[in-house]
Structure formats: C-alpha cells, structure tokens
Tab-separated table of C-alpha atoms in Angstrom:
chain	number	residue	atom	x	y	z
A	1	MET	CA	-31.473	-27.731	-5.018
A	2	PRO	CA	-33.028	-26.827	-8.371
A	3	GLU	CA	-30.936	-26.775	-11.540
A	4	HIS	CA	-30.879	-22.977	-11.845
A	5	ALA	CA	-29.537	-22.638	-8.268
A	6	ARG	CA	-26.587	-24.896	-9.059
A	7	ARG	CA	-25.550	-22.532	-11.828
A	8	VAL	CA	-24.908	-19.689	-9.403
A	9	GLY	CA	-21.222	-18.725	-8.906
A	10	GLY	CA	-19.373	-16.112	-6.779
A	11	GLY	CA	-20.526	-14.714	-3.427
A	12	THR	CA	-19.433	-16.867	-0.510
A	13	ALA	CA	-16.478	-19.187	-0.054
A	14	GLU	CA	-18.783	-22.136	-0.688
A	15	SER	CA	-20.144	-20.640	-3.903
A	16	LYS	CA	-16.625	-19.759	-5.131
A	17	GLY	CA	-15.735	-23.392	-4.876
A	18	GLY	CA	-18.896	-24.273	-6.766
A	19	ALA	CA	-18.280	-21.752	-9.557
A	20	HIS	CA	-16.105	-24.211	-11.464
A	21	GLN	CA	-18.792	-26.878	-11.158
A	22	THR	CA	-21.263	-24.362	-12.518
A	23	GLY	CA	-18.941	-23.568	-15.407
A	24	ALA	CA	-18.502	-27.273	-16.126
A	25	ALA	CA	-22.256	-27.747	-16.190
A	26	CYS	CA	-22.634	-24.862	-18.613
A	27	ASP	CA	-19.886	-26.268	-20.843
A	28	GLU	CA	-22.423	-28.862	-21.899
A	29	HIS	CA	-24.598	-26.012	-23.177
A	30	VAL	CA	-21.953	-23.787	-24.779
A	31	GLY	CA	-23.858	-23.880	-28.023
A	32	ASP	CA	-27.194	-23.415	-26.272
A	33	GLN	CA	-26.734	-20.258	-24.230
A	34	GLY	CA	-30.335	-19.237	-24.832
A	35	SER	CA	-31.259	-21.378	-21.810
A	36	LEU	CA	-30.220	-18.477	-19.555
A	37	THR	CA	-33.359	-16.790	-18.285
A	38	MET	CA	-34.373	-13.937	-16.032
A	39	GLU	CA	-35.987	-16.521	-13.743
A	40	GLU	CA	-32.488	-17.837	-12.967
A	41	VAL	CA	-31.299	-14.324	-12.118
A	42	VAL	CA	-34.073	-13.608	-9.605
A	43	CYS	CA	-34.313	-17.046	-8.007
A	44	ARG	CA	-33.992	-17.036	-4.214
A	45	GLU	CA	-30.679	-18.928	-4.020
A	46	ASN	CA	-28.980	-16.667	-6.568
A	47	MET	CA	-30.212	-13.472	-4.918
A	48	LEU	CA	-29.097	-14.588	-1.462
A	49	ILE	CA	-25.565	-15.239	-2.697
A	50	ALA	CA	-25.573	-11.896	-4.528
A	51	TYR	CA	-26.727	-10.176	-1.343
A	52	GLN	CA	-23.905	-11.745	0.677
A	53	ARG	CA	-21.345	-10.602	-1.888
A	54	VAL	CA	-22.642	-7.016	-2.055
A	55	VAL	CA	-22.822	-6.685	1.728
A	56	GLY	CA	-19.366	-8.233	2.093
A	57	ASN	CA	-17.889	-5.755	-0.377
A	58	ARG	CA	-19.507	-2.836	1.456
A	59	GLY	CA	-18.946	-0.008	-1.024
A	60	ALA	CA	-20.124	3.584	-1.189
A	61	PRO	CA	-23.784	4.602	-1.581
A	62	GLY	CA	-25.178	5.500	-4.997
A	63	VAL	CA	-27.292	8.494	-5.964
A	64	ASP	CA	-30.053	7.543	-3.505
A	65	GLY	CA	-27.674	7.582	-0.522
A	66	MET	CA	-28.702	4.076	0.581
A	67	THR	CA	-26.004	2.067	2.399
A	68	VAL	CA	-25.622	-1.706	2.358
A	69	ASP	CA	-26.949	-1.818	5.923
A	70	ALA	CA	-30.293	-0.448	4.697
A	71	LEU	CA	-30.552	-2.939	1.832
A	72	MET	CA	-32.198	-5.847	3.665
A	73	PRO	CA	-34.991	-3.783	5.283
A	74	MET	CA	-35.771	-2.284	1.876
A	75	LEU	CA	-35.817	-5.719	0.216
A	76	ARG	CA	-38.202	-7.116	2.826
A	77	GLU	CA	-40.614	-4.341	1.946
A	78	ARG	CA	-40.178	-4.042	-1.826
A	79	TRP	CA	-38.563	-7.195	-3.212
A	80	GLN	CA	-41.768	-8.731	-4.614
A	81	ASP	CA	-42.470	-5.577	-6.646
A	82	ILE	CA	-38.844	-5.369	-7.846
A	83	ARG	CA	-38.907	-9.046	-8.820
A	84	ASP	CA	-42.131	-8.553	-10.777
A	85	GLU	CA	-40.587	-5.572	-12.601
A	86	LEU	CA	-37.527	-7.637	-13.551
A	87	LEU	CA	-39.588	-10.571	-14.770
A	88	GLY	CA	-41.993	-8.246	-16.575
A	89	ASP	CA	-39.151	-6.364	-18.328
A	90	ARG	CA	-40.151	-3.094	-16.634
A	91	TYR	CA	-37.256	-2.485	-14.254
A	92	VAL	CA	-35.398	0.806	-14.844
A	93	PRO	CA	-31.974	1.214	-13.153
A	94	ALA	CA	-31.155	4.400	-11.281
A	95	PRO	CA	-28.428	6.729	-12.606
A	96	VAL	CA	-24.906	6.033	-11.391
A	97	ARG	CA	-23.007	8.479	-9.201
A	98	LYS	CA	-19.984	9.928	-10.963
A	99	VAL	CA	-16.727	9.750	-9.025
A	100	GLU	CA	-13.371	10.817	-10.422
A	101	ILE	CA	-10.141	9.538	-8.898
A	102	PRO	CA	-6.553	10.264	-9.991
A	103	LYS	CA	-4.869	7.503	-11.947
A	104	PRO	CA	-1.754	5.876	-10.457
A	105	GLY	CA	1.178	8.205	-10.883
A	106	GLY	CA	-1.117	11.235	-10.992
A	107	LYS	CA	-1.414	11.148	-14.801
A	108	GLY	CA	-5.033	11.734	-15.706
A	109	ILE	CA	-8.355	10.982	-14.060
A	110	ARG	CA	-10.201	7.667	-13.875
A	111	MET	CA	-13.978	7.965	-13.963
A	112	LEU	CA	-16.036	5.611	-11.821
A	113	GLY	CA	-19.794	5.139	-11.928
A	114	ILE	CA	-21.154	4.010	-8.556
A	115	PRO	CA	-24.558	2.262	-8.902
A	116	THR	CA	-27.098	2.249	-6.106
A	117	VAL	CA	-26.896	-0.659	-3.680
A	118	LEU	CA	-30.022	-2.209	-5.227
A	119	ASP	CA	-28.540	-2.012	-8.726
A	120	ARG	CA	-25.286	-3.514	-7.452
A	121	LEU	CA	-27.338	-6.406	-6.082
A	122	ILE	CA	-29.108	-6.996	-9.391
A	123	GLN	CA	-25.865	-6.667	-11.377
A	124	GLN	CA	-24.197	-9.167	-9.063
A	125	ALA	CA	-27.080	-11.596	-9.575
A	126	LEU	CA	-26.714	-11.178	-13.348
A	127	LEU	CA	-22.964	-11.739	-13.099
A	128	GLN	CA	-23.404	-14.978	-11.152
A	129	VAL	CA	-25.626	-16.431	-13.853
A	130	LEU	CA	-23.709	-15.129	-16.881
A	131	GLN	CA	-20.087	-15.602	-15.859
A	132	PRO	CA	-20.059	-19.396	-15.383
A	133	CYS	CA	-21.461	-19.794	-18.883
A	134	PHE	CA	-19.304	-17.187	-20.657
A	135	ASP	CA	-16.016	-17.730	-18.839
A	136	PRO	CA	-15.208	-21.265	-20.080
A	137	THR	CA	-15.263	-19.982	-23.663
A	138	PHE	CA	-12.807	-17.138	-23.021
A	139	SER	CA	-9.197	-17.350	-24.188
A	140	GLU	CA	-6.601	-19.066	-21.999
A	141	HIS	CA	-4.450	-15.957	-22.554
A	142	SER	CA	-6.968	-13.733	-20.727
A	143	PHE	CA	-6.408	-13.377	-16.973
A	144	GLY	CA	-8.301	-10.311	-15.717
A	145	PHE	CA	-11.546	-10.518	-13.712
A	146	ARG	CA	-11.879	-14.264	-14.134
A	147	PRO	CA	-12.426	-16.941	-11.460
A	148	GLY	CA	-9.271	-18.869	-10.655
A	149	ARG	CA	-7.030	-16.482	-12.608
A	150	SER	CA	-4.777	-13.704	-11.381
A	151	ALA	CA	-2.292	-11.022	-12.328
A	152	HIS	CA	0.525	-13.267	-11.039
A	153	GLN	CA	-0.428	-15.946	-13.560
A	154	ALA	CA	-0.434	-13.337	-16.333
A	155	LEU	CA	3.049	-12.186	-15.339
A	156	GLU	CA	4.380	-15.738	-15.285
A	157	LYS	CA	2.958	-16.369	-18.762
A	158	ALA	CA	4.607	-13.171	-20.041
A	159	ARG	CA	7.922	-14.296	-18.557
A	160	GLU	CA	7.564	-17.643	-20.342
A	161	HIS	CA	7.063	-15.895	-23.696
A	162	MET	CA	10.248	-13.891	-23.142
A	163	ALA	CA	12.202	-16.990	-22.131
A	164	ALA	CA	11.050	-18.663	-25.363
A	165	GLY	CA	12.825	-15.963	-27.384
A	166	HIS	CA	10.036	-13.438	-27.947
A	167	ARG	CA	12.002	-10.527	-26.538
A	168	TRP	CA	10.066	-7.639	-28.050
A	169	VAL	CA	6.696	-6.571	-26.712
A	170	ILE	CA	3.774	-4.715	-28.267
A	171	ASP	CA	2.509	-2.837	-25.218
A	172	MET	CA	-0.998	-1.726	-26.222
A	173	ASP	CA	-3.001	0.890	-24.378
A	174	LEU	CA	-6.669	1.159	-25.354
A	175	GLU	CA	-7.667	4.797	-25.182
A	176	LYS	CA	-10.190	5.314	-22.351
A	177	PHE	CA	-11.457	1.782	-22.881
A	178	PHE	CA	-14.174	1.672	-20.203
A	179	ASP	CA	-15.443	5.086	-21.331
A	180	ARG	CA	-15.463	4.231	-25.053
A	181	VAL	CA	-17.112	0.804	-25.254
A	182	ASN	CA	-19.620	0.867	-28.095
A	183	HIS	CA	-22.985	-0.325	-26.776
A	184	ASP	CA	-24.216	-1.743	-30.085
A	185	VAL	CA	-21.059	-3.777	-30.661
A	186	LEU	CA	-21.138	-5.140	-27.103
A	187	MET	CA	-24.836	-5.998	-27.216
A	188	SER	CA	-24.411	-7.835	-30.516
A	189	ARG	CA	-21.764	-10.063	-28.863
A	190	LEU	CA	-24.050	-10.740	-25.898
A	191	ALA	CA	-27.011	-11.505	-28.156
A	192	ARG	CA	-25.074	-14.344	-29.789
A	193	ARG	CA	-25.208	-16.206	-26.482
A	194	ILE	CA	-28.334	-14.953	-24.690
A	195	GLU	CA	-31.808	-15.406	-26.141
A	196	ASP	CA	-33.828	-14.049	-23.227
A	197	LYS	CA	-34.579	-10.511	-24.421
A	198	ARG	CA	-35.350	-9.391	-20.880
A	199	ILE	CA	-31.737	-10.004	-19.838
A	200	LEU	CA	-30.414	-8.234	-22.926
A	201	ARG	CA	-32.670	-5.227	-22.448
A	202	LEU	CA	-31.776	-4.997	-18.754
A	203	ILE	CA	-28.063	-4.999	-19.559
A	204	ARG	CA	-28.584	-2.283	-22.170
A	205	ARG	CA	-30.479	-0.195	-19.631
A	206	TYR	CA	-27.542	-0.524	-17.258
A	207	LEU	CA	-25.188	0.555	-20.031
A	208	GLN	CA	-27.353	3.563	-20.826
A	209	ALA	CA	-28.217	4.546	-17.244
A	210	GLY	CA	-27.410	8.225	-16.824
A	211	MET	CA	-24.514	9.548	-14.785
A	212	MET	CA	-25.256	12.040	-12.010
A	213	GLU	CA	-22.866	14.835	-11.158
A	214	GLY	CA	-23.771	17.917	-9.171
A	215	GLY	CA	-27.443	16.972	-9.147
A	216	LEU	CA	-27.668	16.748	-12.952
A	217	VAL	CA	-28.056	13.495	-14.878
A	218	SER	CA	-26.190	13.115	-18.183
A	219	PRO	CA	-27.292	10.367	-20.610
A	220	ARG	CA	-24.718	7.794	-21.731
A	221	THR	CA	-24.409	6.560	-25.294
A	222	GLN	CA	-21.134	4.664	-24.901
A	223	GLY	CA	-18.902	3.206	-22.209
A	224	THR	CA	-19.342	0.882	-19.265
A	225	PRO	CA	-17.945	2.860	-16.307
A	226	GLN	CA	-15.962	0.994	-13.701
A	227	GLY	CA	-17.736	0.627	-10.398
A	228	GLY	CA	-20.485	-1.934	-11.053
A	229	PRO	CA	-20.090	-5.718	-10.652
A	230	LEU	CA	-21.091	-6.373	-14.275
A	231	SER	CA	-18.535	-4.106	-16.010
A	232	PRO	CA	-15.544	-6.502	-15.800
A	233	LEU	CA	-17.460	-9.362	-17.431
A	234	LEU	CA	-18.778	-7.090	-20.178
A	235	SER	CA	-15.246	-5.897	-20.925
A	236	ASN	CA	-14.085	-9.505	-21.256
A	237	VAL	CA	-17.005	-10.352	-23.548
A	238	LEU	CA	-16.012	-7.525	-25.886
A	239	LEU	CA	-12.236	-8.055	-25.791
A	240	ASP	CA	-12.563	-11.828	-26.209
A	241	GLU	CA	-12.937	-11.073	-29.906
A	242	LEU	CA	-9.473	-9.471	-29.837
A	243	ASP	CA	-8.131	-12.560	-28.055
A	244	LYS	CA	-9.594	-14.872	-30.664
A	245	GLU	CA	-8.118	-12.784	-33.483
A	246	LEU	CA	-4.653	-12.865	-31.902
A	247	GLU	CA	-4.973	-16.631	-31.431
A	248	ARG	CA	-6.035	-17.046	-35.055
A	249	ARG	CA	-2.878	-15.210	-36.135
A	250	GLY	CA	-0.712	-17.402	-33.908
A	251	HIS	CA	0.586	-14.624	-31.651
A	252	ARG	CA	1.944	-15.080	-28.131
A	253	PHE	CA	0.120	-12.620	-25.903
A	254	VAL	CA	-1.181	-11.930	-22.418
A	255	ARG	CA	-4.250	-9.835	-21.631
A	256	TYR	CA	-5.373	-8.611	-18.244
A	257	ALA	CA	-8.563	-6.534	-18.591
A	258	ASP	CA	-7.661	-3.784	-21.089
A	259	ASP	CA	-3.882	-4.276	-20.666
A	260	CYS	CA	-2.698	-6.387	-23.589
A	261	ASN	CA	0.923	-7.327	-24.338
A	262	VAL	CA	1.859	-9.210	-27.516
A	263	TYR	CA	5.335	-10.794	-27.617
A	264	VAL	CA	7.244	-11.012	-30.909
A	265	ARG	CA	10.819	-11.683	-32.074
A	266	SER	CA	11.730	-8.352	-33.697
A	267	ARG	CA	10.860	-4.672	-33.686
A	268	ARG	CA	9.800	-4.833	-37.340
A	269	ALA	CA	7.332	-7.638	-36.624
A	270	GLY	CA	6.042	-5.666	-33.661
A	271	GLU	CA	5.431	-2.472	-35.637
A	272	ARG	CA	3.660	-4.407	-38.388
A	273	THR	CA	1.501	-6.290	-35.876
A	274	LEU	CA	0.591	-3.152	-33.916
A	275	THR	CA	-0.620	-1.414	-37.084
A	276	SER	CA	-2.701	-4.462	-38.031
A	277	ILE	CA	-4.226	-4.858	-34.565
A	278	GLU	CA	-5.005	-1.155	-34.416
A	279	ARG	CA	-6.974	-1.466	-37.649
A	280	PHE	CA	-8.822	-4.544	-36.362
A	281	LEU	CA	-9.837	-2.807	-33.128
A	282	ARG	CA	-11.002	0.292	-34.969
A	283	GLU	CA	-13.028	-1.512	-37.614
A	284	ARG	CA	-14.427	-4.481	-35.678
A	285	LEU	CA	-14.759	-3.253	-32.093
A	286	ARG	CA	-14.718	0.532	-32.617
A	287	LEU	CA	-11.930	0.968	-30.103
A	288	GLN	CA	-8.918	3.246	-30.397
A	289	VAL	CA	-5.299	2.434	-29.548
A	290	ASN	CA	-3.579	5.265	-27.685
A	291	ARG	CA	-0.401	5.615	-29.754
A	292	GLU	CA	1.232	7.933	-27.212
A	293	LYS	CA	1.088	5.287	-24.490
A	294	SER	CA	1.488	2.240	-26.742
A	295	ALA	CA	4.910	1.128	-27.979
A	296	VAL	CA	6.970	-1.661	-29.470
A	297	ASP	CA	9.907	-2.008	-27.093
A	298	ARG	CA	11.939	-4.344	-24.967
A	299	PRO	CA	9.861	-5.810	-22.095
A	300	TRP	CA	12.430	-4.719	-19.494
A	301	LYS	CA	11.849	-1.114	-20.577
A	302	ARG	CA	8.083	-1.337	-20.095
A	303	LYS	CA	5.784	-1.860	-17.128
A	304	PHE	CA	3.124	-4.587	-16.999
A	305	LEU	CA	0.732	-4.922	-14.048
A	306	GLY	CA	3.141	-3.009	-11.821
A	307	TYR	CA	6.101	-5.271	-12.608
A	308	THR	CA	8.909	-5.265	-15.130
A	309	PHE	CA	11.536	-7.844	-16.129
A	310	THR	CA	15.289	-8.278	-16.116
A	311	ILE	CA	17.283	-8.462	-19.348
A	312	HIS	CA	18.403	-12.081	-18.825
A	313	HIS	CA	17.553	-14.810	-21.342
A	314	GLN	CA	15.698	-16.458	-18.456
A	315	PRO	CA	14.131	-13.194	-17.252
A	316	LYS	CA	13.191	-12.497	-13.667
A	317	LEU	CA	10.304	-10.461	-12.344
A	318	LYS	CA	11.067	-7.212	-10.550
A	319	VAL	CA	8.993	-4.354	-9.170
A	320	ALA	CA	8.691	-1.556	-11.723
A	321	PRO	CA	10.336	1.740	-10.678
A	322	GLU	CA	6.999	3.545	-11.113
A	323	SER	CA	5.399	1.156	-8.614
A	324	VAL	CA	8.148	1.820	-6.069
A	325	LYS	CA	7.735	5.569	-6.523
A	326	ARG	CA	3.958	5.355	-6.076
A	327	PHE	CA	4.346	3.190	-2.963
A	328	LYS	CA	6.813	5.615	-1.430
A	329	GLY	CA	4.410	8.469	-2.082
A	330	CYS	CA	1.629	6.605	-0.270
A	331	VAL	CA	3.824	5.769	2.736
A	332	ARG	CA	5.255	9.292	2.845
A	333	GLU	CA	1.758	10.761	3.020
A	334	MET	CA	0.732	8.401	5.832
A	335	LEU	CA	3.864	9.196	7.839
A	336	ARG	CA	3.380	12.915	7.293
A	337	ARG	CA	-0.097	12.690	8.807
A	338	GLY	CA	1.245	10.739	11.774
A	339	ARG	CA	4.079	12.940	12.977
A	340	GLY	CA	2.277	13.892	16.182
A	341	ARG	CA	1.338	10.308	17.103
A	342	SER	CA	3.236	7.495	18.753
A	343	LEU	CA	5.163	5.121	16.514
A	344	ALA	CA	3.043	2.195	17.719
A	345	CYS	CA	-0.193	3.878	16.533
A	346	LEU	CA	1.434	4.906	13.276
A	347	LEU	CA	2.738	1.403	12.594
A	348	ALA	CA	-0.674	-0.102	13.335
A	349	GLU	CA	-2.094	2.060	10.531
A	350	LEU	CA	0.840	1.341	8.229
A	351	ARG	CA	0.860	-2.429	8.754
A	352	PRO	CA	-2.070	-3.388	6.445
A	353	VAL	CA	-0.637	-1.173	3.688
A	354	LEU	CA	2.743	-2.893	3.901
A	355	ILE	CA	1.200	-6.380	3.998
A	356	GLY	CA	-1.143	-5.647	1.079
A	357	TRP	CA	1.631	-4.192	-1.105
A	358	THR	CA	3.974	-7.061	-0.255
A	359	SER	CA	1.292	-9.651	-0.990
A	360	TYR	CA	0.917	-8.347	-4.535
A	361	TYR	CA	4.638	-7.832	-5.250
A	362	ARG	CA	5.878	-10.980	-3.523
A	363	LYS	CA	6.473	-12.588	-6.925
A	364	ALA	CA	9.396	-10.232	-7.614
A	365	GLN	CA	12.557	-12.316	-7.864
A	366	VAL	CA	14.865	-9.280	-7.625
A	367	ARG	CA	14.527	-8.649	-3.905
A	368	ILE	CA	17.022	-5.849	-3.425
A	369	THR	CA	14.078	-3.477	-3.941
A	370	PHE	CA	12.411	-4.906	-0.829
A	371	GLU	CA	15.597	-4.494	1.199
A	372	GLN	CA	16.004	-0.887	0.066
A	373	LEU	CA	12.374	-0.108	0.912
A	374	ASP	CA	12.800	-1.617	4.387
A	375	GLN	CA	15.817	0.613	4.979
A	376	TRP	CA	13.952	3.670	3.683
A	377	ILE	CA	10.907	3.060	5.911
A	378	ARG	CA	13.073	2.533	8.997
A	379	ARG	CA	14.903	5.782	8.279
A	380	LYS	CA	11.596	7.626	7.856
A	381	LEU	CA	10.436	6.325	11.241
A	382	ARG	CA	13.665	7.389	12.931
A	383	ALA	CA	13.291	10.829	11.347
A	384	ILE	CA	9.805	11.094	12.865
A	385	LEU	CA	11.217	10.314	16.309
A	386	TRP	CA	13.970	12.903	15.843
A	387	ARG	CA	11.359	15.530	15.003
A	388	GLN	CA	9.203	14.541	17.967
A	389	TRP	CA	12.116	14.973	20.356
A	390	LYS	CA	12.455	18.582	19.068
A	391	ARG	CA	14.963	20.218	21.459
A	392	PRO	CA	18.642	19.254	21.854
A	393	TRP	CA	18.145	18.530	25.562
A	394	THR	CA	15.244	16.141	24.851
A	395	ARG	CA	17.224	14.449	22.085
A	396	ALA	CA	20.271	13.990	24.300
A	397	LYS	CA	18.145	12.625	27.145
A	398	ASN	CA	16.454	10.082	24.857
A	399	LEU	CA	19.717	9.000	23.275
A	400	ILE	CA	21.289	8.449	26.720
A	401	ARG	CA	18.196	6.531	27.862
A	402	ARG	CA	18.573	4.299	24.817
A	403	GLY	CA	22.175	3.345	25.563
A	404	LEU	CA	24.446	6.031	24.071
A	405	ALA	CA	27.349	7.429	26.093
A	406	HIS	CA	26.762	10.853	27.643
A	407	ASP	CA	29.320	12.738	25.532
A	408	ARG	CA	28.319	11.087	22.273
A	409	ALA	CA	24.633	11.722	22.973
A	410	TRP	CA	25.225	15.450	23.490
A	411	ILE	CA	27.431	15.768	20.403
A	412	SER	CA	24.775	14.002	18.331
A	413	ALA	CA	21.891	16.023	19.787
A	414	THR	CA	23.594	19.351	19.018
A	415	ASN	CA	25.063	18.595	15.587
A	416	GLY	CA	22.715	21.033	13.814
A	417	ARG	CA	21.833	18.546	11.066
A	418	GLY	CA	18.311	17.889	9.874
A	419	PRO	CA	16.021	14.956	10.772
A	420	TRP	CA	16.727	12.940	7.609
A	421	TRP	CA	20.509	13.128	8.073
A	422	ASN	CA	20.266	12.162	11.736
A	423	ALA	CA	17.838	9.331	10.943
A	424	GLY	CA	20.566	7.738	8.821
A	425	ALA	CA	23.395	8.386	11.266
A	426	SER	CA	24.898	5.727	13.520
A	427	HIS	CA	23.624	7.293	16.756
A	428	MET	CA	19.953	6.887	15.696
A	429	ASN	CA	20.561	3.406	14.308
A	430	GLN	CA	22.013	2.410	17.677
A	431	ALA	CA	19.364	4.191	19.750
A	432	VAL	CA	16.436	2.933	17.624
A	433	PRO	CA	17.513	-0.479	16.332
A	434	THR	CA	15.473	-2.514	13.864
A	435	ARG	CA	14.391	-4.990	16.540
A	436	TYR	CA	12.795	-2.135	18.522
A	437	LEU	CA	10.760	-1.021	15.497
A	438	CYS	CA	9.704	-4.618	14.862
A	439	GLN	CA	8.540	-4.915	18.469
A	440	LEU	CA	6.333	-1.869	17.876
A	441	GLY	CA	4.737	-3.612	14.895
A	442	LEU	CA	6.878	-2.762	11.862
A	443	VAL	CA	6.530	-5.311	9.047
A	444	SER	CA	9.675	-6.130	7.081
A	445	ILE	CA	8.760	-6.190	3.385
A	446	LEU	CA	11.668	-8.506	2.611
A	447	ASP	CA	10.797	-11.037	5.324
A	448	ALA	CA	7.066	-10.857	4.609
A	449	SER	CA	7.624	-11.474	0.877
A	450	ARG	CA	9.652	-14.588	1.656
A	451	ARG	CA	7.029	-15.922	4.051
A	452	LEU	CA	4.204	-15.258	1.609
A	453	GLU	CA	6.053	-16.915	-1.262
A	454	ARG	CA	6.795	-20.006	0.845
A	455	SER	CA	3.176	-20.269	1.951
A	456	ASN	CA	1.997	-20.081	-1.665
C-alpha cells in the first residue's frame, strides 16, 4: 500500500485501529505538515474508507435531496470530473441545508448545517488525512471529537482535579461558538501546518458555503455549523490555542469541544482567571464568553457533560438533575404515544433508548438515581395498563386473572382513583410484578449499568 494510503484514519473498524499508527507516522513530520497534499485526499484508498464511513452514518440529504444510497451510482458516473476539479482547485461546495433543533432542556435553538452527501464524502476524506497529523499535537486535556478519547475520560480527569484540592470550577460557556468562529483566525491556524493551498482554499470554501433556508441561500462570513464531518476537527484546531494558553499558565482544566472547565482552589482565583481568559479569547481568537451561562462555583453545583459531582473530598460522579429531567421527558413522550399499543411493542421501542442512556451514564457512582428511574418507569407502565383496561369490570377481571382475590380486585377496580395513584398501589404491583415487565422486554437501568461497568 502506498505511503499516502497508510495515513488514512477513521472509517471502518480496521482503519480505526490503524488511525493511531497513522498518527505515529505523522509524528515524525510534526514540523513538516506541508507534506499533506490534495493527492492524498483523493487517493482511491482514502476515498473508499470515507465512502464506507458516510454510508455507515446514513444521515439526512442535503439541499440536492440526494440520499447515501444514490451516492455510489453518482460517483461511478461523475467521480473523474469531481476528482479533476479537486486537484485543479476548481471544486465549489454546495450550500448546506439549515436545520434548527431545540437545545437540551428546551433553552434556545441549535443550528445545524447539513451538507450534501457528496460534500460529506469529501469532508470525511479531508478529515481522514488531516486528523492523524493534527491530533497528536493537541493538548492532553482536550477530549472531544478525538480518536481514543471520550467524555468519560474527561469526567474522570475532572474528578481527579477536585480530589487534588481544586474544589472551585470556572465553568465557561462560549457564546454560540460554532456560529461565531472567525474564518480568518481559523484559516491562519490551519495555514501554519498545511502548505498545499488547494486544501486551504477548499476548507475556506466549505466555511463560506451558503446556508439554504426556504429556497434562499444566505452567505456565511463566520461560523462552522455543526453537521459536517470536518467541523469538530476545525473547532479543536481553533481551541487548541486556548488549551496551550491554559497549559502555559499552569492551570488544571478539562475541555470537551466547546465545554471548558478550569479547576482552581478559591473563588477569588477563579474570578481573576475567568476575566483573564475572557480577554484572551476576545483578543486572540475573537470569541465571546457568555457571562450569563458562565460562572465560578462549586463543581457539585454545576453540570458537566450531563454529570455532576458529590461534595466529598474524594468526589463521586452522579447524573445531573437536568439530565434526569430531560430523560424523563423523552420517556414520557414515548409512553404517551404508545398508550394504545401493547406493552411488548412499547418496550421494544423503549429498549434502545434505555440502553443508550444507561451506556452513557453508567459511570455514575451514585446509583440511587438509577433505582428511582426504574421505579418511575415501572409505575408509568402500570399506569398505561390501568388506562387500557378502562372500565371497572375490565379492571376487576384482569386483576382477578393476575392472582388477586375476588373482593380485593373489585374494591381496587372501583376505588375512583386515577391511573398514577393505582399504578403505585399494592394491587397493581402484585398484579403486574417487575418480573412480568422484564419478561416483556423491560430493561432495568440499575442492572444494565452494573453489567456495562463490569464489561468495561
């Protein structure tokens, strides 16, 4: 395999394993990043891996309406022309499709820019060549959107800082970071490492590609909207300068994408540091700190990556109350839609949600939250059954069928209370025991978290 093919990272399971080898190879050329060329981006091996990644991710169509299933037939017909345009510095990206989604908790709107499938392919190919050479130079305190790093590692590092006595946190929120990235500042950072002007001009075209909404295209002069494969790397390239400045000052910090927490020993030190960092971001990176959402506070009073901490000198991770509230809202909406369906069908739809949420929050060491959520979900399911039974006669018949005495079943069925009260009463707990719900497919969050933690 040629040298440029070995530099490719990402894509398949095999290429993920090879990403670290690629990064190691590029470490030898950290001072000679000009060796990156457009020829490496468009080589056959790199494009095939990029294609596998884009198809595997599926994703919504862009402004042209093309789906990932239509990508290969189009490439067979047009790839040679597209390749020539890329090599000849003539390729012009299509506008991105504007999509607005509510932020977690319903506070504000997050803007996404969905590129066309072809542009996602080219961005992925760029990412696979650039990331292995940029990533090894990033700070060890940066954890977001990086191979081999995760939010769980960031949380563990934050817990270590607290345990070492840094029990105040500067919780910084960058105001609309992905919408406010200054193109000139970002491109100047990229130009320090990339000499091939074709790559630099292509990236700038992606940054400046218009955004389509309602059939009209608006030009972009700043920002790198979330939605394209390249945006996470570009955000790390820009914010690496913040990381290096914090390291130079000797601060203990953890950054995950645009979420940055700096740990200090006193409130006074935190206020002083926040003011200094705010000035640095404004003057050097042209970014603004959102003072309303930023604060110097105790870590157990703040939320970081969906978790918070206990007050102990050896703090423990726990699920943040806001995360529990958001999860309950999601489950409540799913159960509301499923009131007319059987519990088995409803639980089949709910199962991947429960497993996915538990997989992320399995690191929580305060597990009473999981137990309380299990109890709440079981009660919601019993309330659905009570509603489905509707009439007192039907309720009494079902309670008797499930083992209750005749008199007790009739008293329970005619008590006049609502579904939620009955779902928590002893007659429904006896008639619809936990083992029955588990047989239908209910996942216990508490048990699943323990299994996942043991397996990891």
